[in-house]
């Protein structure tokens, strides 16, 4: 082996070692940030931990298990810490358990920010700027994270068995706790007409939009919303294309 070749191999070896070190550090840093984000959200969840509802009086013919009141979170400390927060979104028995932000003057403020306003790759779920408490279709966006945090867990809803086992979504605001049941799971493009459906002018428009979405659903859930029910749509990125999205749509119970 010539001296020149030995030097070339040595340089290549050094470069490969450097790349390995840098790559390892990058992976370590990313995993550390993800773990830190998990811990921060766990702390927020603890801050608003579920409180037990007051005992109710039951009719003699009514079982204590009938119409059991849903336990609620104490959101006041969360609102005091960050006024951009409007509520808490949760799907029981899944990782999806997060605050929801609302900044109509800056619609995507929390796309890459944490609860304290610092940079975050995961961001925080946020309500569409066009929505309010009285809108027909509350639309909430979140990232499809590879570690299944944020809205990454929603990808499991492409499996009808998973959806059936996790059909109820809860969303609590200052107005109280609302429960929704999933009625459609639809892969779409970001230009889909559903993203423009915020308020129904009347029952006919409501029925038309719901029927159109259900016709594109991956499977039939057996649930058909009726006019007057509020809708909740959760939407992360989906698929390999940059414009691909997934809609998990639910109707108020």
PDB file of C-alpha atoms in Angstrom:
ATOM      1  CA  UNK A   1       0.000   0.000   0.000  1.00  0.00           C
ATOM      2  CA  UNK A   2       1.418   3.360  -0.997  1.00  0.00           C
ATOM      3  CA  UNK A   3       1.902   6.187   1.438  1.00  0.00           C
ATOM      4  CA  UNK A   4      -0.669   8.309  -0.405  1.00  0.00           C
ATOM      5  CA  UNK A   5      -3.272   5.545  -0.165  1.00  0.00           C
ATOM      6  CA  UNK A   6      -2.593   5.083   3.568  1.00  0.00           C
ATOM      7  CA  UNK A   7      -3.076   8.820   4.144  1.00  0.00           C
ATOM      8  CA  UNK A   8      -6.312   8.798   2.134  1.00  0.00           C
ATOM      9  CA  UNK A   9      -7.665   5.878   4.150  1.00  0.00           C
ATOM     10  CA  UNK A  10      -6.673   7.598   7.393  1.00  0.00           C
ATOM     11  CA  UNK A  11      -8.477  10.790   6.382  1.00  0.00           C
ATOM     12  CA  UNK A  12     -11.546   8.798   5.334  1.00  0.00           C
ATOM     13  CA  UNK A  13     -11.508   6.955   8.649  1.00  0.00           C
ATOM     14  CA  UNK A  14     -11.314  10.226  10.576  1.00  0.00           C
ATOM     15  CA  UNK A  15     -14.173  11.703   8.555  1.00  0.00           C
ATOM     16  CA  UNK A  16     -16.356   8.636   9.083  1.00  0.00           C
ATOM     17  CA  UNK A  17     -15.642   8.744  12.802  1.00  0.00           C
ATOM     18  CA  UNK A  18     -16.567  12.416  12.920  1.00  0.00           C
ATOM     19  CA  UNK A  19     -19.829  11.772  11.061  1.00  0.00           C
ATOM     20  CA  UNK A  20     -20.645   8.941  13.476  1.00  0.00           C
ATOM     21  CA  UNK A  21     -20.012  11.156  16.495  1.00  0.00           C
ATOM     22  CA  UNK A  22     -22.074  14.034  15.086  1.00  0.00           C
ATOM     23  CA  UNK A  23     -24.922  11.696  14.111  1.00  0.00           C
ATOM     24  CA  UNK A  24     -24.887  10.067  17.519  1.00  0.00           C
ATOM     25  CA  UNK A  25     -24.966  13.443  19.246  1.00  0.00           C
ATOM     26  CA  UNK A  26     -27.849  14.604  17.029  1.00  0.00           C
ATOM     27  CA  UNK A  27     -29.888  11.490  17.837  1.00  0.00           C
ATOM     28  CA  UNK A  28     -29.095  11.811  21.540  1.00  0.00           C
ATOM     29  CA  UNK A  29     -30.085  15.485  21.546  1.00  0.00           C
ATOM     30  CA  UNK A  30     -33.360  14.761  19.735  1.00  0.00           C
ATOM     31  CA  UNK A  31     -34.257  11.947  22.116  1.00  0.00           C
ATOM     32  CA  UNK A  32     -33.391  14.142  25.097  1.00  0.00           C
ATOM     33  CA  UNK A  33     -35.623  16.940  23.806  1.00  0.00           C
ATOM     34  CA  UNK A  34     -38.475  14.495  23.227  1.00  0.00           C
ATOM     35  CA  UNK A  35     -38.106  13.143  26.741  1.00  0.00           C
ATOM     36  CA  UNK A  36     -38.057  16.686  28.148  1.00  0.00           C
ATOM     37  CA  UNK A  37     -41.248  17.515  26.249  1.00  0.00           C
ATOM     38  CA  UNK A  38     -42.933  14.386  27.628  1.00  0.00           C
ATOM     39  CA  UNK A  39     -41.955  15.391  31.147  1.00  0.00           C
ATOM     40  CA  UNK A  40     -43.216  18.952  30.636  1.00  0.00           C
ATOM     41  CA  UNK A  41     -46.617  17.766  29.402  1.00  0.00           C
ATOM     42  CA  UNK A  42     -46.809  15.240  32.226  1.00  0.00           C
ATOM     43  CA  UNK A  43     -46.294  18.130  34.650  1.00  0.00           C
ATOM     44  CA  UNK A  44     -49.109  20.083  32.985  1.00  0.00           C
ATOM     45  CA  UNK A  45     -51.362  17.031  33.176  1.00  0.00           C
ATOM     46  CA  UNK A  46     -50.603  16.772  36.883  1.00  0.00           C
ATOM     47  CA  UNK A  47     -51.356  20.469  37.299  1.00  0.00           C
ATOM     48  CA  UNK A  48     -54.885  19.914  35.998  1.00  0.00           C
ATOM     49  CA  UNK A  49     -55.265  16.414  37.394  1.00  0.00           C
ATOM     50  CA  UNK A  50     -58.753  14.974  37.343  1.00  0.00           C
ATOM     51  CA  UNK A  51     -60.875  15.783  40.356  1.00  0.00           C
ATOM     52  CA  UNK A  52     -63.594  13.475  41.610  1.00  0.00           C
ATOM     53  CA  UNK A  53     -67.142  14.725  41.016  1.00  0.00           C
ATOM     54  CA  UNK A  54     -69.437  15.296  43.980  1.00  0.00           C
ATOM     55  CA  UNK A  55     -71.615  12.339  44.938  1.00  0.00           C
ATOM     56  CA  UNK A  56     -75.116  12.398  43.451  1.00  0.00           C
ATOM     57  CA  UNK A  57     -78.443  11.353  44.894  1.00  0.00           C
ATOM     58  CA  UNK A  58     -79.973   8.415  43.052  1.00  0.00           C
ATOM     59  CA  UNK A  59     -83.538   7.316  42.598  1.00  0.00           C
ATOM     60  CA  UNK A  60     -84.378   3.996  44.244  1.00  0.00           C
ATOM     61  CA  UNK A  61     -84.848   2.435  40.810  1.00  0.00           C
ATOM     62  CA  UNK A  62     -81.577   3.858  39.495  1.00  0.00           C
ATOM     63  CA  UNK A  63     -78.257   2.115  39.887  1.00  0.00           C
ATOM     64  CA  UNK A  64     -75.368   4.297  41.112  1.00  0.00           C
ATOM     65  CA  UNK A  65     -73.521   3.289  37.936  1.00  0.00           C
ATOM     66  CA  UNK A  66     -76.257   4.716  35.678  1.00  0.00           C
ATOM     67  CA  UNK A  67     -75.560   8.097  34.120  1.00  0.00           C
ATOM     68  CA  UNK A  68     -72.338   8.387  36.076  1.00  0.00           C
ATOM     69  CA  UNK A  69     -71.006  11.965  35.950  1.00  0.00           C
ATOM     70  CA  UNK A  70     -67.799  12.458  34.024  1.00  0.00           C
ATOM     71  CA  UNK A  71     -64.848  13.577  36.181  1.00  0.00           C
ATOM     72  CA  UNK A  72     -63.396  16.928  35.125  1.00  0.00           C
ATOM     73  CA  UNK A  73     -60.024  18.654  35.284  1.00  0.00           C
ATOM     74  CA  UNK A  74     -59.225  21.871  37.102  1.00  0.00           C
ATOM     75  CA  UNK A  75     -58.123  24.129  34.253  1.00  0.00           C
ATOM     76  CA  UNK A  76     -57.821  27.431  36.146  1.00  0.00           C
ATOM     77  CA  UNK A  77     -54.091  26.988  36.951  1.00  0.00           C
ATOM     78  CA  UNK A  78     -53.436  26.277  33.284  1.00  0.00           C
ATOM     79  CA  UNK A  79     -55.302  29.383  32.111  1.00  0.00           C
ATOM     80  CA  UNK A  80     -53.422  31.478  34.683  1.00  0.00           C
ATOM     81  CA  UNK A  81     -50.081  30.175  33.427  1.00  0.00           C
ATOM     82  CA  UNK A  82     -50.829  30.865  29.752  1.00  0.00           C
ATOM     83  CA  UNK A  83     -53.916  32.773  28.590  1.00  0.00           C
ATOM     84  CA  UNK A  84     -53.528  31.314  25.064  1.00  0.00           C
ATOM     85  CA  UNK A  85     -54.699  27.982  26.439  1.00  0.00           C
ATOM     86  CA  UNK A  86     -58.437  27.366  26.023  1.00  0.00           C
ATOM     87  CA  UNK A  87     -58.839  23.759  27.128  1.00  0.00           C
ATOM     88  CA  UNK A  88     -57.694  20.187  27.446  1.00  0.00           C
ATOM     89  CA  UNK A  89     -58.023  17.429  24.844  1.00  0.00           C
ATOM     90  CA  UNK A  90     -57.874  13.766  25.783  1.00  0.00           C
ATOM     91  CA  UNK A  91     -58.596  10.310  24.410  1.00  0.00           C
ATOM     92  CA  UNK A  92     -58.815   7.831  27.295  1.00  0.00           C
ATOM     93  CA  UNK A  93     -56.252   5.009  27.306  1.00  0.00           C
ATOM     94  CA  UNK A  94     -54.026   6.698  24.709  1.00  0.00           C
ATOM     95  CA  UNK A  95     -51.061   9.092  24.757  1.00  0.00           C
ATOM     96  CA  UNK A  96     -53.252  11.929  23.506  1.00  0.00           C
ATOM     97  CA  UNK A  97     -53.653  14.067  26.616  1.00  0.00           C
ATOM     98  CA  UNK A  98     -52.723  17.697  25.965  1.00  0.00           C
ATOM     99  CA  UNK A  99     -53.680  21.327  26.402  1.00  0.00           C
ATOM    100  CA  UNK A 100     -55.186  23.104  23.394  1.00  0.00           C
ATOM    101  CA  UNK A 101     -54.132  26.598  22.379  1.00  0.00           C
ATOM    102  CA  UNK A 102     -56.118  29.313  20.573  1.00  0.00           C
ATOM    103  CA  UNK A 103     -54.484  32.383  19.008  1.00  0.00           C
ATOM    104  CA  UNK A 104     -56.766  33.755  16.253  1.00  0.00           C
ATOM    105  CA  UNK A 105     -54.481  36.747  15.746  1.00  0.00           C
ATOM    106  CA  UNK A 106     -51.545  34.405  15.066  1.00  0.00           C
ATOM    107  CA  UNK A 107     -53.121  31.131  13.815  1.00  0.00           C
ATOM    108  CA  UNK A 108     -50.030  28.892  13.867  1.00  0.00           C
ATOM    109  CA  UNK A 109     -48.263  30.391  16.861  1.00  0.00           C
ATOM    110  CA  UNK A 110     -47.930  27.022  18.607  1.00  0.00           C
ATOM    111  CA  UNK A 111     -46.963  25.012  15.552  1.00  0.00           C
ATOM    112  CA  UNK A 112     -43.368  24.929  16.868  1.00  0.00           C
ATOM    113  CA  UNK A 113     -43.685  26.340  20.372  1.00  0.00           C
ATOM    114  CA  UNK A 114     -44.041  24.772  23.797  1.00  0.00           C
ATOM    115  CA  UNK A 115     -46.425  25.888  26.524  1.00  0.00           C
ATOM    116  CA  UNK A 116     -43.930  28.445  27.824  1.00  0.00           C
ATOM    117  CA  UNK A 117     -43.410  29.963  24.373  1.00  0.00           C
ATOM    118  CA  UNK A 118     -39.998  28.432  23.646  1.00  0.00           C
ATOM    119  CA  UNK A 119     -39.104  26.465  20.529  1.00  0.00           C
ATOM    120  CA  UNK A 120     -40.506  22.964  20.293  1.00  0.00           C
ATOM    121  CA  UNK A 121     -40.357  20.494  17.424  1.00  0.00           C
ATOM    122  CA  UNK A 122     -43.616  18.933  18.610  1.00  0.00           C
ATOM    123  CA  UNK A 123     -45.562  22.134  19.174  1.00  0.00           C
ATOM    124  CA  UNK A 124     -48.953  21.982  20.922  1.00  0.00           C
ATOM    125  CA  UNK A 125     -52.393  21.148  19.487  1.00  0.00           C
ATOM    126  CA  UNK A 126     -54.241  24.332  18.521  1.00  0.00           C
ATOM    127  CA  UNK A 127     -57.776  25.308  17.551  1.00  0.00           C
ATOM    128  CA  UNK A 128     -58.461  26.736  14.087  1.00  0.00           C
ATOM    129  CA  UNK A 129     -58.500  30.538  14.253  1.00  0.00           C
ATOM    130  CA  UNK A 130     -61.955  30.650  12.601  1.00  0.00           C
ATOM    131  CA  UNK A 131     -63.561  28.622  15.390  1.00  0.00           C
ATOM    132  CA  UNK A 132     -65.306  29.749  18.547  1.00  0.00           C
ATOM    133  CA  UNK A 133     -67.402  28.075  21.209  1.00  0.00           C
ATOM    134  CA  UNK A 134     -70.509  28.200  19.049  1.00  0.00           C
ATOM    135  CA  UNK A 135     -69.088  26.958  15.755  1.00  0.00           C
ATOM    136  CA  UNK A 136     -70.475  23.825  14.114  1.00  0.00           C
ATOM    137  CA  UNK A 137     -67.124  22.129  13.585  1.00  0.00           C
ATOM    138  CA  UNK A 138     -64.310  22.619  16.086  1.00  0.00           C
ATOM    139  CA  UNK A 139     -61.124  21.881  14.175  1.00  0.00           C
ATOM    140  CA  UNK A 140     -57.898  21.147  16.074  1.00  0.00           C
ATOM    141  CA  UNK A 141     -54.496  20.596  14.473  1.00  0.00           C
ATOM    142  CA  UNK A 142     -51.438  18.774  15.808  1.00  0.00           C
ATOM    143  CA  UNK A 143     -48.221  17.183  14.582  1.00  0.00           C
ATOM    144  CA  UNK A 144     -47.962  13.538  13.585  1.00  0.00           C
ATOM    145  CA  UNK A 145     -44.853  12.762  15.638  1.00  0.00           C
ATOM    146  CA  UNK A 146     -42.933   9.559  14.913  1.00  0.00           C
ATOM    147  CA  UNK A 147     -42.878   8.657  18.615  1.00  0.00           C
ATOM    148  CA  UNK A 148     -46.705   8.838  18.546  1.00  0.00           C
ATOM    149  CA  UNK A 149     -46.880  11.880  20.816  1.00  0.00           C
ATOM    150  CA  UNK A 150     -49.105  14.849  19.925  1.00  0.00           C
ATOM    151  CA  UNK A 151     -51.474  13.670  17.160  1.00  0.00           C
ATOM    152  CA  UNK A 152     -49.220  10.765  16.151  1.00  0.00           C
ATOM    153  CA  UNK A 153     -51.526   8.360  17.949  1.00  0.00           C
ATOM    154  CA  UNK A 154     -54.404   9.341  15.626  1.00  0.00           C
ATOM    155  CA  UNK A 155     -52.778   7.292  12.852  1.00  0.00           C
ATOM    156  CA  UNK A 156     -53.990   4.194  14.692  1.00  0.00           C
ATOM    157  CA  UNK A 157     -57.543   5.237  13.815  1.00  0.00           C
ATOM    158  CA  UNK A 158     -56.991   3.890  10.311  1.00  0.00           C
ATOM    159  CA  UNK A 159     -57.617   0.526  12.016  1.00  0.00           C
ATOM    160  CA  UNK A 160     -61.382   0.146  12.634  1.00  0.00           C
ATOM    161  CA  UNK A 161     -60.796  -2.132  15.640  1.00  0.00           C
ATOM    162  CA  UNK A 162     -58.635   0.513  17.311  1.00  0.00           C
ATOM    163  CA  UNK A 163     -61.208   3.201  16.551  1.00  0.00           C
ATOM    164  CA  UNK A 164     -63.996   1.101  18.048  1.00  0.00           C
ATOM    165  CA  UNK A 165     -61.943   0.631  21.231  1.00  0.00           C
ATOM    166  CA  UNK A 166     -61.127   4.357  21.460  1.00  0.00           C
ATOM    167  CA  UNK A 167     -64.247   5.945  20.020  1.00  0.00           C
ATOM    168  CA  UNK A 168     -64.711   8.646  22.680  1.00  0.00           C
ATOM    169  CA  UNK A 169     -62.792  11.929  22.652  1.00  0.00           C
ATOM    170  CA  UNK A 170     -63.090  14.476  25.463  1.00  0.00           C
ATOM    171  CA  UNK A 171     -62.522  18.205  25.152  1.00  0.00           C
ATOM    172  CA  UNK A 172     -62.837  20.407  28.218  1.00  0.00           C
ATOM    173  CA  UNK A 173     -62.930  24.212  28.123  1.00  0.00           C
ATOM    174  CA  UNK A 174     -63.998  26.917  30.552  1.00  0.00           C
ATOM    175  CA  UNK A 175     -67.565  26.103  29.481  1.00  0.00           C
ATOM    176  CA  UNK A 176     -67.291  22.527  30.723  1.00  0.00           C
ATOM    177  CA  UNK A 177     -66.448  19.031  29.522  1.00  0.00           C
ATOM    178  CA  UNK A 178     -67.779  17.738  26.202  1.00  0.00           C
ATOM    179  CA  UNK A 179     -67.600  14.170  24.937  1.00  0.00           C
ATOM    180  CA  UNK A 180     -67.538  13.216  21.268  1.00  0.00           C
ATOM    181  CA  UNK A 181     -67.771   9.920  19.413  1.00  0.00           C
ATOM    182  CA  UNK A 182     -65.815   9.232  16.218  1.00  0.00           C
ATOM    183  CA  UNK A 183     -67.954   9.045  13.077  1.00  0.00           C
ATOM    184  CA  UNK A 184     -65.399   9.213  10.235  1.00  0.00           C
ATOM    185  CA  UNK A 185     -61.688   8.658   9.615  1.00  0.00           C
ATOM    186  CA  UNK A 186     -60.614  10.145   6.307  1.00  0.00           C
ATOM    187  CA  UNK A 187     -57.264  10.548   4.493  1.00  0.00           C
ATOM    188  CA  UNK A 188     -57.428  13.843   2.571  1.00  0.00           C
ATOM    189  CA  UNK A 189     -55.354  16.601   1.040  1.00  0.00           C
ATOM    190  CA  UNK A 190     -54.990  19.884   2.893  1.00  0.00           C
ATOM    191  CA  UNK A 191     -57.279  21.526   0.318  1.00  0.00           C
ATOM    192  CA  UNK A 192     -60.209  19.247   1.194  1.00  0.00           C
ATOM    193  CA  UNK A 193     -63.588  20.981   1.487  1.00  0.00           C
ATOM    194  CA  UNK A 194     -63.998  19.790   5.097  1.00  0.00           C
ATOM    195  CA  UNK A 195     -61.397  22.332   6.223  1.00  0.00           C
ATOM    196  CA  UNK A 196     -63.736  25.106   5.067  1.00  0.00           C
ATOM    197  CA  UNK A 197     -66.705  23.707   6.951  1.00  0.00           C
ATOM    198  CA  UNK A 198     -66.703  25.656  10.212  1.00  0.00           C
ATOM    199  CA  UNK A 199     -70.331  26.771  10.486  1.00  0.00           C
ATOM    200  CA  UNK A 200     -73.387  25.169   8.929  1.00  0.00           C
ATOM    201  CA  UNK A 201     -75.877  27.650   7.503  1.00  0.00           C
ATOM    202  CA  UNK A 202     -78.705  25.187   8.031  1.00  0.00           C
ATOM    203  CA  UNK A 203     -79.558  21.523   8.447  1.00  0.00           C
ATOM    204  CA  UNK A 204     -79.289  20.833   4.717  1.00  0.00           C
ATOM    205  CA  UNK A 205     -75.706  22.071   4.545  1.00  0.00           C
ATOM    206  CA  UNK A 206     -74.811  20.146   7.693  1.00  0.00           C
ATOM    207  CA  UNK A 207     -76.221  16.905   6.278  1.00  0.00           C
ATOM    208  CA  UNK A 208     -74.495  17.458   2.933  1.00  0.00           C
ATOM    209  CA  UNK A 209     -71.052  18.041   4.451  1.00  0.00           C
ATOM    210  CA  UNK A 210     -71.350  15.121   6.876  1.00  0.00           C
ATOM    211  CA  UNK A 211     -72.535  12.764   4.130  1.00  0.00           C
ATOM    212  CA  UNK A 212     -69.644  13.788   1.892  1.00  0.00           C
ATOM    213  CA  UNK A 213     -67.082  13.179   4.625  1.00  0.00           C
ATOM    214  CA  UNK A 214     -68.598   9.824   5.611  1.00  0.00           C
ATOM    215  CA  UNK A 215     -68.561   8.727   1.972  1.00  0.00           C
ATOM    216  CA  UNK A 216     -64.761   9.127   1.982  1.00  0.00           C
ATOM    217  CA  UNK A 217     -64.219   7.455   5.363  1.00  0.00           C
ATOM    218  CA  UNK A 218     -61.945   4.412   5.488  1.00  0.00           C
ATOM    219  CA  UNK A 219     -64.780   2.445   7.072  1.00  0.00           C
ATOM    220  CA  UNK A 220     -68.338   2.857   8.314  1.00  0.00           C
ATOM    221  CA  UNK A 221     -68.477   3.619  12.039  1.00  0.00           C
ATOM    222  CA  UNK A 222     -72.251   3.337  12.130  1.00  0.00           C
ATOM    223  CA  UNK A 223     -72.477   6.892  13.522  1.00  0.00           C
ATOM    224  CA  UNK A 224     -74.278   9.650  11.593  1.00  0.00           C
ATOM    225  CA  UNK A 225     -74.290  13.101  13.241  1.00  0.00           C
ATOM    226  CA  UNK A 226     -77.528  15.107  13.160  1.00  0.00           C
ATOM    227  CA  UNK A 227     -77.987  18.836  12.837  1.00  0.00           C
ATOM    228  CA  UNK A 228     -77.535  20.493  16.211  1.00  0.00           C
ATOM    229  CA  UNK A 229     -74.691  18.250  17.322  1.00  0.00           C
ATOM    230  CA  UNK A 230     -71.360  20.001  17.550  1.00  0.00           C
ATOM    231  CA  UNK A 231     -68.536  18.349  15.638  1.00  0.00           C
ATOM    232  CA  UNK A 232     -64.874  17.961  16.589  1.00  0.00           C
ATOM    233  CA  UNK A 233     -62.239  17.342  13.906  1.00  0.00           C
ATOM    234  CA  UNK A 234     -58.666  16.379  14.776  1.00  0.00           C
ATOM    235  CA  UNK A 235     -56.156  16.618  11.956  1.00  0.00           C
ATOM    236  CA  UNK A 236     -52.454  15.684  11.707  1.00  0.00           C
ATOM    237  CA  UNK A 237     -50.252  15.267   8.624  1.00  0.00           C
ATOM    238  CA  UNK A 238     -50.601  11.863   6.981  1.00  0.00           C
ATOM    239  CA  UNK A 239     -48.896   9.912   4.210  1.00  0.00           C
ATOM    240  CA  UNK A 240     -45.695  10.570   2.319  1.00  0.00           C
ATOM    241  CA  UNK A 241     -46.764  13.762   0.536  1.00  0.00           C
ATOM    242  CA  UNK A 242     -46.402  17.164   2.186  1.00  0.00           C
ATOM    243  CA  UNK A 243     -50.066  17.966   1.560  1.00  0.00           C
ATOM    244  CA  UNK A 244     -51.487  14.715   2.956  1.00  0.00           C
ATOM    245  CA  UNK A 245     -53.689  14.955   6.041  1.00  0.00           C
ATOM    246  CA  UNK A 246     -55.852  12.686   8.183  1.00  0.00           C
ATOM    247  CA  UNK A 247     -59.204  13.777   9.608  1.00  0.00           C
ATOM    248  CA  UNK A 248     -60.610  12.037  12.661  1.00  0.00           C
ATOM    249  CA  UNK A 249     -64.084  13.527  12.938  1.00  0.00           C
ATOM    250  CA  UNK A 250     -66.344  13.094  15.960  1.00  0.00           C
ATOM    251  CA  UNK A 251     -69.857  14.161  16.979  1.00  0.00           C
ATOM    252  CA  UNK A 252     -70.919  15.477  20.362  1.00  0.00           C
ATOM    253  CA  UNK A 253     -72.577  12.916  22.607  1.00  0.00           C
TER     254      UNK A 253
END
